[in-house]
Coordinates of C-alpha atoms in Angstrom, one line a residue:
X1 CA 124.1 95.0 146.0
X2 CA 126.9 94.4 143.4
X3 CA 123.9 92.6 141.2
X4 CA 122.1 95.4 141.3
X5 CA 123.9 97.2 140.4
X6 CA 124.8 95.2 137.0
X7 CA 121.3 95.0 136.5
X8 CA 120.6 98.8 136.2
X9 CA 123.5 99.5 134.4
X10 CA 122.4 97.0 132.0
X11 CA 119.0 97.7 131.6
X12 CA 119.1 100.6 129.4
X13 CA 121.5 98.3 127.1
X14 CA 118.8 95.1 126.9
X15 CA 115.8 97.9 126.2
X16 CA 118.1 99.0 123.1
X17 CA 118.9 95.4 121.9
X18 CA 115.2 94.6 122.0
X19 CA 114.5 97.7 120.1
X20 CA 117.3 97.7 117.7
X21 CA 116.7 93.2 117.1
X22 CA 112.4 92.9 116.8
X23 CA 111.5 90.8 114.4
X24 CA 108.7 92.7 111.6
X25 CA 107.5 92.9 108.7
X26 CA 110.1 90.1 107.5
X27 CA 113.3 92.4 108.1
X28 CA 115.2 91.1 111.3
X29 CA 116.2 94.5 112.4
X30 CA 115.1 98.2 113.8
X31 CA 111.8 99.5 112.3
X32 CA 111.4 103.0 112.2
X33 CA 107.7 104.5 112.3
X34 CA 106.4 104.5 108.4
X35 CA 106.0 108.0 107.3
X36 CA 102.5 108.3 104.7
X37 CA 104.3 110.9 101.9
X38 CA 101.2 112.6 99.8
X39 CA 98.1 113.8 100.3
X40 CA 96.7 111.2 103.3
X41 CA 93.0 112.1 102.8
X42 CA 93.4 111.5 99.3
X43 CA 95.0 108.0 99.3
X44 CA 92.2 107.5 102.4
X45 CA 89.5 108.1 99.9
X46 CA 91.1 105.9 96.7
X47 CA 91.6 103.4 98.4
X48 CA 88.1 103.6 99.8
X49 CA 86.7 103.6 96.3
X50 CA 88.9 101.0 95.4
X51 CA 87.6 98.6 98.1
X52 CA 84.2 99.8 97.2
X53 CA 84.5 98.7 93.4
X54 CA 85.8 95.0 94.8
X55 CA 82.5 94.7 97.1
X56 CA 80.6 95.8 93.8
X57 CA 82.5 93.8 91.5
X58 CA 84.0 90.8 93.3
X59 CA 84.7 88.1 90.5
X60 CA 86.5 91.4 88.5
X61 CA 88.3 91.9 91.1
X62 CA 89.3 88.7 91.2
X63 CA 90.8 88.3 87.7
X64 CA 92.3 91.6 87.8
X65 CA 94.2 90.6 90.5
X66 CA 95.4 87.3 88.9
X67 CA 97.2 89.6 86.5
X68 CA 98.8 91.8 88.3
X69 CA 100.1 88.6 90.5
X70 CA 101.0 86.5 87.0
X71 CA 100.4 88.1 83.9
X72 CA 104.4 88.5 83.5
X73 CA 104.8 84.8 83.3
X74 CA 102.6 84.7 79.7
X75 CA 105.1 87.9 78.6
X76 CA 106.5 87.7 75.7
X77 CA 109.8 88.7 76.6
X78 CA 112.5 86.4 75.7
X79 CA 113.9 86.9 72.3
X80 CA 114.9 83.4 71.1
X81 CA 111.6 81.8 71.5
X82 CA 113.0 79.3 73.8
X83 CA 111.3 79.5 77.2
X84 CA 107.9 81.0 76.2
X85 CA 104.4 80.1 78.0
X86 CA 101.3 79.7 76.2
X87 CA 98.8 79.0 79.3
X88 CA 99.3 79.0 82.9
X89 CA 96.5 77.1 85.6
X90 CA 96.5 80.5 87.3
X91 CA 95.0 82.4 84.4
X92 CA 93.2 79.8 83.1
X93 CA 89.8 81.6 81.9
X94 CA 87.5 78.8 82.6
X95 CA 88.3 79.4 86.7
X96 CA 86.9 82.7 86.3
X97 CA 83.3 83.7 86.4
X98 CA 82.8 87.4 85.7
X99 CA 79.8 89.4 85.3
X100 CA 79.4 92.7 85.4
X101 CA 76.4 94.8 85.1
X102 CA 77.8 98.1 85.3
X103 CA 76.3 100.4 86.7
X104 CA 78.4 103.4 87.5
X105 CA 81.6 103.2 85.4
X106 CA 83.8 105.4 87.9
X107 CA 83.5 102.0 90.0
X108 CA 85.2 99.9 87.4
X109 CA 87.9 102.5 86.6
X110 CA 88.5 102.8 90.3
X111 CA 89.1 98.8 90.2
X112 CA 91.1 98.5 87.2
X113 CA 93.7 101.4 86.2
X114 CA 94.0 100.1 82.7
X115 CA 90.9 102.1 81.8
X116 CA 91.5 105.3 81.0
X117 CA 88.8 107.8 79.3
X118 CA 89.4 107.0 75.9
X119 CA 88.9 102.9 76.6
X120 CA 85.7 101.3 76.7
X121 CA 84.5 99.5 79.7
X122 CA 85.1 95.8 79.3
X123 CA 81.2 94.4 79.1
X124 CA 82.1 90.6 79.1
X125 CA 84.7 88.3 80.4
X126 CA 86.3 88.0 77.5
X127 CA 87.0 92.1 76.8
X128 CA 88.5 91.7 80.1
X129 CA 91.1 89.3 79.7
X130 CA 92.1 91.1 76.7
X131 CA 92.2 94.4 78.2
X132 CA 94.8 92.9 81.0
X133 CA 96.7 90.6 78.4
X134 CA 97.1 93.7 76.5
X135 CA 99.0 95.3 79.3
X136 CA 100.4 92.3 81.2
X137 CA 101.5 89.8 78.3
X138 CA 103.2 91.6 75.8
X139 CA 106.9 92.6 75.5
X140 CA 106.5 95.0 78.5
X141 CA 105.5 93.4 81.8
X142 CA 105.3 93.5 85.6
X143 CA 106.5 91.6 88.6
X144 CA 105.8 94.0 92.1
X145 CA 104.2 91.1 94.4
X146 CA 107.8 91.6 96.4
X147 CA 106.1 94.7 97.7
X148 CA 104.8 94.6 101.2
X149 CA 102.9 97.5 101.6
X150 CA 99.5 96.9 100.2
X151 CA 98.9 100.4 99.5
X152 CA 102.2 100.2 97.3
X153 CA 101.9 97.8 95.7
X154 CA 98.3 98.5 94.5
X155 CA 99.5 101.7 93.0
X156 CA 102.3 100.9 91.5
X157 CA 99.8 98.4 89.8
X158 CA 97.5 100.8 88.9
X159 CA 99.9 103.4 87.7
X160 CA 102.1 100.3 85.4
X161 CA 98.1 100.3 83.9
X162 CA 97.7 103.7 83.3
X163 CA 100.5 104.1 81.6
X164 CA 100.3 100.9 79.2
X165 CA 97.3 102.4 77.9
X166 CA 97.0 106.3 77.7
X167 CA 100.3 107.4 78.3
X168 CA 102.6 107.6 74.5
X169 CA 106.1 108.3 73.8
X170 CA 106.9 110.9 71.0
X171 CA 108.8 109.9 68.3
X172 CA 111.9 112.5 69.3
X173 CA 112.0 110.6 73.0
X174 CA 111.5 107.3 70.8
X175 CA 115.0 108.6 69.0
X176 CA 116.7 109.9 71.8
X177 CA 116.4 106.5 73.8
X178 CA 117.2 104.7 70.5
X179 CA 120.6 106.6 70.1
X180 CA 121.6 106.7 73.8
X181 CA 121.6 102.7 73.7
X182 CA 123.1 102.6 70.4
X183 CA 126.0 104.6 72.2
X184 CA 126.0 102.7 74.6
X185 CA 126.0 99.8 73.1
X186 CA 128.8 100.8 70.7
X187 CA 130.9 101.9 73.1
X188 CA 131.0 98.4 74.8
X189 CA 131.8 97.0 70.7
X190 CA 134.5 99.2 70.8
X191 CA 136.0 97.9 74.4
X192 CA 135.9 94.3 73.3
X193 CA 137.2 94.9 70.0
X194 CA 140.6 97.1 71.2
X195 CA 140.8 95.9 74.8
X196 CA 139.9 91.9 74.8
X197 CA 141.4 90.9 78.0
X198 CA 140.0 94.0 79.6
X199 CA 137.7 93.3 82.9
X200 CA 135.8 96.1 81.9
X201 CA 132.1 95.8 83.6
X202 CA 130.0 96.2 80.5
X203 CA 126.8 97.5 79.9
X204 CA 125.6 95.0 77.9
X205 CA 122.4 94.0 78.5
X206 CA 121.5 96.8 80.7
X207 CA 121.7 99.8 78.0
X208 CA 118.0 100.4 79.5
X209 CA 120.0 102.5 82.1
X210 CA 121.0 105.4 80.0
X211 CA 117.5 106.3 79.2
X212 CA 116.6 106.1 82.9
X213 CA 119.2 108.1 84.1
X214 CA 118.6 110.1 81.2
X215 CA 115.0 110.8 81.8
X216 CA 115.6 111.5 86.1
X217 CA 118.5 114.3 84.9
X218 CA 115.7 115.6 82.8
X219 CA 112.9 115.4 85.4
X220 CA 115.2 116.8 88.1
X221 CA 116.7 120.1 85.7
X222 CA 112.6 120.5 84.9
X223 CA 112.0 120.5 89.4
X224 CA 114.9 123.0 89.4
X225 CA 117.5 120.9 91.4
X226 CA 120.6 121.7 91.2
X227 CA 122.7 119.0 92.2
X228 CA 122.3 115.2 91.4
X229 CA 124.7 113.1 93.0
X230 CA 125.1 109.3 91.9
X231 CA 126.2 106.1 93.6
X232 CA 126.2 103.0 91.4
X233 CA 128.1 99.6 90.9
X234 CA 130.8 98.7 89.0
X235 CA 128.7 97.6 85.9
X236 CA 127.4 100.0 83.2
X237 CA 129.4 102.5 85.1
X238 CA 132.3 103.4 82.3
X239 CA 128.9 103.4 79.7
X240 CA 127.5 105.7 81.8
X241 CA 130.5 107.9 82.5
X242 CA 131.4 108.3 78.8
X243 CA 128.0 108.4 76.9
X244 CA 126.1 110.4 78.9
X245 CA 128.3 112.3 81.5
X246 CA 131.2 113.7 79.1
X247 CA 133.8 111.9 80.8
X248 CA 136.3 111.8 77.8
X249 CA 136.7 108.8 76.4
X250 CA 140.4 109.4 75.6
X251 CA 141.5 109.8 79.1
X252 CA 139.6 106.6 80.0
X253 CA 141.2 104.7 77.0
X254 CA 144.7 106.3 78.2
X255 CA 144.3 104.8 81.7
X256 CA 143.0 101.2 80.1
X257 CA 147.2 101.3 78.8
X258 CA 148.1 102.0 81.5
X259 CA 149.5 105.3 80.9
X260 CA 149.9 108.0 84.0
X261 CA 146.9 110.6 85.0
X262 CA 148.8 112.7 86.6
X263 CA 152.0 115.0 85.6
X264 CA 155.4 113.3 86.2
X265 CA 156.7 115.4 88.5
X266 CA 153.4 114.5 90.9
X267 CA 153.9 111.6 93.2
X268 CA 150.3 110.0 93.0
X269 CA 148.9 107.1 91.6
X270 CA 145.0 106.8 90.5
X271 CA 142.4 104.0 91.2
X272 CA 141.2 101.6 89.1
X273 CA 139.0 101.8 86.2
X274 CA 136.1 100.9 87.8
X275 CA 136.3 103.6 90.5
X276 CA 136.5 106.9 87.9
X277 CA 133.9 109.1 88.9
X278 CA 133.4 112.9 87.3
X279 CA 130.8 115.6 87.9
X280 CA 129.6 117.8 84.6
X281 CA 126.6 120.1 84.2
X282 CA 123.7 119.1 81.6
X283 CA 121.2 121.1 80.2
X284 CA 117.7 120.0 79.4
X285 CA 115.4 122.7 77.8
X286 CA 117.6 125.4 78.8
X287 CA 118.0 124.2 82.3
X288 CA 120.9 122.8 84.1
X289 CA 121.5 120.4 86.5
X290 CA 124.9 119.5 88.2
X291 CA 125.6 115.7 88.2
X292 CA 128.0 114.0 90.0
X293 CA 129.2 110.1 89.9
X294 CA 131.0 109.8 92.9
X295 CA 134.1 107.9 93.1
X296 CA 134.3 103.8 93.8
X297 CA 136.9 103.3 96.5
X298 CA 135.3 100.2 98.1
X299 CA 132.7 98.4 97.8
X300 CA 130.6 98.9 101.0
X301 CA 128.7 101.7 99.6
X302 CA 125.0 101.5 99.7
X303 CA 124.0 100.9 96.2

Protein backbone atom coordinates (compact mmCIF):
# COMPACT_ATOMS: atom_id res chain seq x y z
CA UNK A 1 0.00 0.00 0.00
CA UNK A 2 2.83 2.27 1.30
CA UNK A 3 4.49 1.58 -2.40
CA UNK A 4 1.81 2.77 -3.98
CA UNK A 5 1.51 5.20 -2.73
CA UNK A 6 5.26 6.44 -3.51
CA UNK A 7 4.63 5.44 -6.85
CA UNK A 8 1.72 8.00 -7.61
CA UNK A 9 3.19 10.59 -5.81
CA UNK A 10 6.11 10.12 -7.95
CA UNK A 11 4.69 9.76 -11.08
CA UNK A 12 3.87 13.21 -12.04
CA UNK A 13 7.65 14.01 -10.97
CA UNK A 14 9.32 11.15 -13.50
CA UNK A 15 6.69 12.44 -16.48
CA UNK A 16 8.46 16.04 -15.81
CA UNK A 17 12.04 14.66 -15.72
CA UNK A 18 11.34 12.85 -18.99
CA UNK A 19 9.94 15.95 -20.45
CA UNK A 20 12.25 18.47 -19.04
CA UNK A 21 15.77 15.70 -19.97
CA UNK A 22 14.73 14.29 -23.90
CA UNK A 23 17.48 14.18 -25.82
CA UNK A 24 16.75 16.43 -29.58
CA UNK A 25 17.97 18.11 -32.01
CA UNK A 26 21.59 17.87 -30.29
CA UNK A 27 20.52 20.11 -27.17
CA UNK A 28 20.21 17.71 -23.99
CA UNK A 29 17.36 19.56 -22.52
CA UNK A 30 13.46 20.71 -22.80
CA UNK A 31 12.32 21.50 -26.41
CA UNK A 32 9.63 23.75 -26.66
CA UNK A 33 7.26 23.45 -29.89
CA UNK A 34 9.04 25.66 -32.85
CA UNK A 35 6.96 28.60 -33.60
CA UNK A 36 7.11 29.37 -37.89
CA UNK A 37 7.46 33.55 -37.59
CA UNK A 38 6.41 35.07 -41.24
CA UNK A 39 4.13 34.49 -43.73
CA UNK A 40 3.96 30.35 -43.64
CA UNK A 41 2.34 29.99 -47.15
CA UNK A 42 5.01 32.11 -48.42
CA UNK A 43 8.09 30.32 -47.04
CA UNK A 44 5.82 26.95 -48.18
CA UNK A 45 5.95 28.11 -51.69
CA UNK A 46 9.92 29.39 -51.81
CA UNK A 47 10.96 26.70 -50.56
CA UNK A 48 8.86 24.72 -53.03
CA UNK A 49 10.48 26.61 -55.91
CA UNK A 50 13.59 26.18 -54.46
CA UNK A 51 13.43 22.43 -54.46
CA UNK A 52 11.92 22.66 -57.84
CA UNK A 53 15.09 24.56 -59.27
CA UNK A 54 17.41 21.61 -57.63
CA UNK A 55 15.31 18.72 -59.45
CA UNK A 56 15.73 21.08 -62.65
CA UNK A 57 19.18 21.94 -62.04
CA UNK A 58 20.85 19.25 -60.03
CA UNK A 59 24.77 19.56 -60.78
CA UNK A 60 24.06 23.67 -60.01
CA UNK A 61 22.77 22.88 -57.14
CA UNK A 62 25.41 20.94 -56.30
CA UNK A 63 28.16 23.55 -56.63
CA UNK A 64 26.10 26.17 -55.16
CA UNK A 65 25.95 24.31 -52.19
CA UNK A 66 29.74 23.61 -51.98
CA UNK A 67 29.98 27.35 -51.48
CA UNK A 68 27.83 28.09 -49.12
CA UNK A 69 29.34 24.93 -47.03
CA UNK A 70 33.26 26.16 -47.88
CA UNK A 71 33.70 29.13 -49.83
CA UNK A 72 34.83 30.99 -46.48
CA UNK A 73 37.86 28.77 -46.32
CA UNK A 74 39.37 30.39 -49.92
CA UNK A 75 38.41 34.15 -48.18
CA UNK A 76 40.65 36.41 -48.17
CA UNK A 77 40.50 37.56 -44.83
CA UNK A 78 43.56 37.53 -42.97
CA UNK A 79 45.67 40.58 -43.30
CA UNK A 80 49.26 39.39 -42.98
CA UNK A 81 49.23 36.96 -45.75
CA UNK A 82 50.16 34.22 -43.49
CA UNK A 83 47.45 31.51 -43.50
CA UNK A 84 45.87 32.09 -46.92
CA UNK A 85 44.30 29.11 -49.23
CA UNK A 86 44.65 29.03 -52.78
CA UNK A 87 42.61 25.64 -53.56
CA UNK A 88 40.68 23.40 -51.47
CA UNK A 89 39.63 19.43 -52.78
CA UNK A 90 36.04 20.54 -51.87
CA UNK A 91 35.92 23.21 -54.49
CA UNK A 92 38.01 21.71 -56.81
CA UNK A 93 36.26 22.66 -60.37
CA UNK A 94 37.21 19.53 -62.09
CA UNK A 95 34.62 17.51 -59.46
CA UNK A 96 31.95 19.42 -60.85
CA UNK A 97 29.97 18.88 -63.91
CA UNK A 98 27.53 21.64 -64.62
CA UNK A 99 25.24 22.30 -67.43
CA UNK A 100 22.61 24.26 -67.67
CA UNK A 101 20.23 24.83 -70.44
CA UNK A 102 18.11 27.37 -69.01
CA UNK A 103 15.05 27.48 -69.64
CA UNK A 104 13.07 29.57 -67.32
CA UNK A 105 15.45 31.97 -65.47
CA UNK A 106 13.10 32.46 -62.37
CA UNK A 107 14.28 28.69 -61.68
CA UNK A 108 17.95 29.63 -61.42
CA UNK A 109 17.35 32.80 -59.33
CA UNK A 110 15.16 30.68 -57.08
CA UNK A 111 18.35 28.27 -56.71
CA UNK A 112 21.02 30.75 -56.39
CA UNK A 113 20.25 34.19 -54.43
CA UNK A 114 23.33 35.78 -55.75
CA UNK A 115 21.42 36.73 -58.92
CA UNK A 116 19.63 39.56 -58.74
CA UNK A 117 17.96 41.49 -61.82
CA UNK A 118 20.65 43.46 -62.89
CA UNK A 119 23.15 40.10 -63.15
CA UNK A 120 23.26 37.93 -65.91
CA UNK A 121 22.48 34.28 -65.64
CA UNK A 122 25.68 32.26 -65.35
CA UNK A 123 25.57 30.16 -68.89
CA UNK A 124 28.68 27.98 -68.26
CA UNK A 125 30.49 26.40 -65.39
CA UNK A 126 32.90 28.70 -65.24
CA UNK A 127 30.52 32.12 -64.94
CA UNK A 128 29.31 30.16 -62.02
CA UNK A 129 32.21 29.68 -60.05
CA UNK A 130 32.92 33.27 -60.50
CA UNK A 131 29.62 34.48 -59.58
CA UNK A 132 29.94 32.44 -56.02
CA UNK A 133 33.82 33.31 -55.61
CA UNK A 134 32.74 36.78 -56.03
CA UNK A 135 30.53 36.50 -53.05
CA UNK A 136 32.13 33.76 -51.04
CA UNK A 137 36.03 34.38 -51.37
CA UNK A 138 36.66 37.84 -50.98
CA UNK A 139 37.33 39.90 -47.90
CA UNK A 140 33.63 39.38 -46.81
CA UNK A 141 32.59 35.77 -46.20
CA UNK A 142 30.19 33.23 -44.60
CA UNK A 143 30.27 30.36 -42.24
CA UNK A 144 26.24 29.35 -41.13
CA UNK A 145 26.51 25.39 -41.50
CA UNK A 146 26.18 25.56 -37.39
CA UNK A 147 22.60 26.21 -38.27
CA UNK A 148 20.14 23.38 -37.85
CA UNK A 149 17.17 24.39 -39.31
CA UNK A 150 17.32 23.85 -42.92
CA UNK A 151 14.92 26.38 -43.74
CA UNK A 152 17.42 28.88 -41.79
CA UNK A 153 20.05 28.17 -42.87
CA UNK A 154 19.03 28.29 -46.56
CA UNK A 155 17.88 31.83 -46.11
CA UNK A 156 20.33 33.19 -44.39
CA UNK A 157 22.37 31.90 -47.42
CA UNK A 158 20.31 33.32 -49.84
CA UNK A 159 19.87 36.58 -48.18
CA UNK A 160 24.22 36.85 -47.34
CA UNK A 161 23.81 36.48 -51.58
CA UNK A 162 21.52 39.02 -52.22
CA UNK A 163 23.08 41.32 -50.48
CA UNK A 164 26.78 40.79 -51.79
CA UNK A 165 25.51 41.65 -55.05
CA UNK A 166 22.54 44.26 -55.35
CA UNK A 167 22.48 45.73 -52.12
CA UNK A 168 25.29 49.09 -51.79
CA UNK A 169 26.28 51.28 -49.05
CA UNK A 170 26.27 55.06 -49.50
CA UNK A 171 29.16 56.93 -49.13
CA UNK A 172 27.65 58.94 -45.79
CA UNK A 173 26.97 55.27 -44.11
CA UNK A 174 30.52 54.34 -45.59
CA UNK A 175 31.75 57.55 -43.28
CA UNK A 176 29.68 57.18 -40.45
CA UNK A 177 30.95 53.41 -39.91
CA UNK A 178 34.45 54.68 -40.77
CA UNK A 179 34.41 57.38 -37.89
CA UNK A 180 32.46 55.35 -35.26
CA UNK A 181 35.53 52.71 -35.44
CA UNK A 182 37.96 55.36 -35.61
CA UNK A 183 36.41 56.43 -32.23
CA UNK A 184 36.44 53.53 -31.13
CA UNK A 185 39.42 52.65 -31.81
CA UNK A 186 40.99 55.88 -30.53
CA UNK A 187 39.44 55.66 -27.47
CA UNK A 188 41.14 52.25 -26.70
CA UNK A 189 44.85 54.34 -27.91
CA UNK A 190 43.95 56.60 -25.35
CA UNK A 191 43.28 53.83 -22.46
CA UNK A 192 46.66 52.16 -23.15
CA UNK A 193 48.55 55.21 -23.45
CA UNK A 194 47.27 56.92 -19.86
CA UNK A 195 46.15 53.79 -18.04
CA UNK A 196 48.84 50.90 -18.91
CA UNK A 197 48.21 48.56 -16.20
CA UNK A 198 44.52 49.14 -16.56
CA UNK A 199 42.36 45.62 -17.14
CA UNK A 200 40.27 47.56 -19.22
CA UNK A 201 38.36 45.00 -21.70
CA UNK A 202 39.15 46.59 -25.01
CA UNK A 203 37.47 46.81 -28.02
CA UNK A 204 40.11 46.11 -30.16
CA UNK A 205 39.46 43.99 -32.75
CA UNK A 206 35.80 44.10 -32.47
CA UNK A 207 35.19 47.98 -33.45
CA UNK A 208 32.71 46.05 -36.02
CA UNK A 209 30.26 46.40 -33.01
CA UNK A 210 29.63 50.04 -33.01
CA UNK A 211 28.34 50.07 -36.45
CA UNK A 212 25.97 47.15 -35.54
CA UNK A 213 24.69 48.53 -32.60
CA UNK A 214 24.68 51.62 -34.43
CA UNK A 215 22.63 50.47 -37.38
CA UNK A 216 19.80 48.31 -34.88
CA UNK A 217 19.38 51.87 -32.72
CA UNK A 218 18.72 53.22 -36.15
CA UNK A 219 16.41 50.46 -37.46
CA UNK A 220 14.53 50.35 -34.18
CA UNK A 221 13.97 54.61 -33.81
CA UNK A 222 12.76 54.03 -37.85
CA UNK A 223 10.01 50.93 -36.28
CA UNK A 224 9.09 53.48 -33.64
CA UNK A 225 10.34 51.63 -30.50
CA UNK A 226 10.81 53.34 -27.78
CA UNK A 227 12.95 51.54 -25.55
CA UNK A 228 16.09 49.41 -26.31
CA UNK A 229 17.52 47.73 -23.59
CA UNK A 230 21.12 46.12 -23.75
CA UNK A 231 22.89 43.15 -22.13
CA UNK A 232 26.46 42.64 -23.14
CA UNK A 233 29.86 41.28 -21.79
CA UNK A 234 32.55 42.88 -20.34
CA UNK A 235 34.51 43.53 -23.65
CA UNK A 236 33.88 46.49 -25.92
CA UNK A 237 31.55 47.55 -23.21
CA UNK A 238 33.40 50.99 -21.94
CA UNK A 239 33.89 51.56 -26.16
CA UNK A 240 30.47 51.30 -26.42
CA UNK A 241 29.35 53.21 -23.35
CA UNK A 242 31.55 56.24 -24.21
CA UNK A 243 31.46 56.51 -28.18
CA UNK A 244 28.21 55.82 -28.82
CA UNK A 245 25.96 56.07 -25.70
CA UNK A 246 27.28 59.59 -24.21
CA UNK A 247 28.48 58.12 -21.18
CA UNK A 248 31.13 60.90 -20.27
CA UNK A 249 34.29 59.95 -20.60
CA UNK A 250 35.51 62.11 -17.71
CA UNK A 251 33.51 60.39 -15.16
CA UNK A 252 34.69 57.06 -16.46
CA UNK A 253 38.39 58.33 -16.42
CA UNK A 254 37.67 59.72 -12.79
CA UNK A 255 36.60 56.24 -11.58
CA UNK A 256 39.85 54.56 -13.51
CA UNK A 257 41.84 56.86 -10.44
CA UNK A 258 40.04 55.83 -8.32
CA UNK A 259 38.37 58.88 -7.35
CA UNK A 260 34.68 58.76 -5.42
CA UNK A 261 31.19 58.82 -7.65
CA UNK A 262 29.31 59.81 -5.10
CA UNK A 263 29.25 62.99 -2.67
CA UNK A 264 31.24 62.63 0.58
CA UNK A 265 28.74 62.96 2.84
CA UNK A 266 26.99 59.61 0.97
CA UNK A 267 27.95 56.31 2.45
CA UNK A 268 28.03 54.14 -0.90
CA UNK A 269 30.56 52.71 -2.87
CA UNK A 270 30.23 51.99 -6.80
CA UNK A 271 31.09 48.76 -8.93
CA UNK A 272 33.69 48.16 -10.99
CA UNK A 273 34.56 49.49 -14.21
CA UNK A 274 33.31 46.93 -16.15
CA UNK A 275 29.80 46.92 -14.64
CA UNK A 276 28.90 50.97 -15.62
CA UNK A 277 25.81 50.88 -17.30
CA UNK A 278 23.81 54.27 -18.42
CA UNK A 279 20.55 54.83 -20.43
CA UNK A 280 20.48 58.14 -23.00
CA UNK A 281 18.00 58.93 -25.78
CA UNK A 282 19.35 58.99 -29.54
CA UNK A 283 17.86 60.47 -32.32
CA UNK A 284 18.00 59.13 -35.90
CA UNK A 285 16.25 61.23 -38.56
CA UNK A 286 14.31 63.07 -36.08
CA UNK A 287 13.28 60.04 -34.16
CA UNK A 288 14.26 58.92 -30.80
CA UNK A 289 14.83 55.86 -29.22
CA UNK A 290 15.58 55.29 -25.41
CA UNK A 291 18.69 53.01 -24.90
CA UNK A 292 19.63 51.48 -21.94
CA UNK A 293 23.03 49.33 -21.02
CA UNK A 294 22.10 47.73 -18.10
CA UNK A 295 24.36 47.39 -15.28
CA UNK A 296 27.06 44.17 -14.90
CA UNK A 297 26.74 43.00 -11.31
CA UNK A 298 27.56 39.26 -12.05
CA UNK A 299 28.28 37.40 -14.60
CA UNK A 300 25.37 34.89 -14.91
CA UNK A 301 23.45 37.07 -17.22
CA UNK A 302 22.39 35.64 -20.42
CA UNK A 303 24.53 37.26 -22.99
Amino acid sequence: MYLRIVQRRLAPIQNNLIRTYKYQSKVFGYNAELKTHGNTEEIANSLRDYNQARQANPHAALLIDAYRKHGHRLATIDPLGININTSIPELDANIFTVDFNVTNEDDVRSLFGGLSRQRSIPKTKDDLIRQLEEIYCQSISLECEHIESDIERLWVARRFEQLRTSETVSDDIQQRITEQMRRCETFDQFLQAKFPTLKRYSGEGAEGMMAFFDLAFKHSAQLNIDNVVVCMPHRGRNNLLVCLLNYPAATMFRKIKGKREFPNDVKSTGDVLSHLYTTTDLTYDGKNVHVSLIPNPSHLEVN
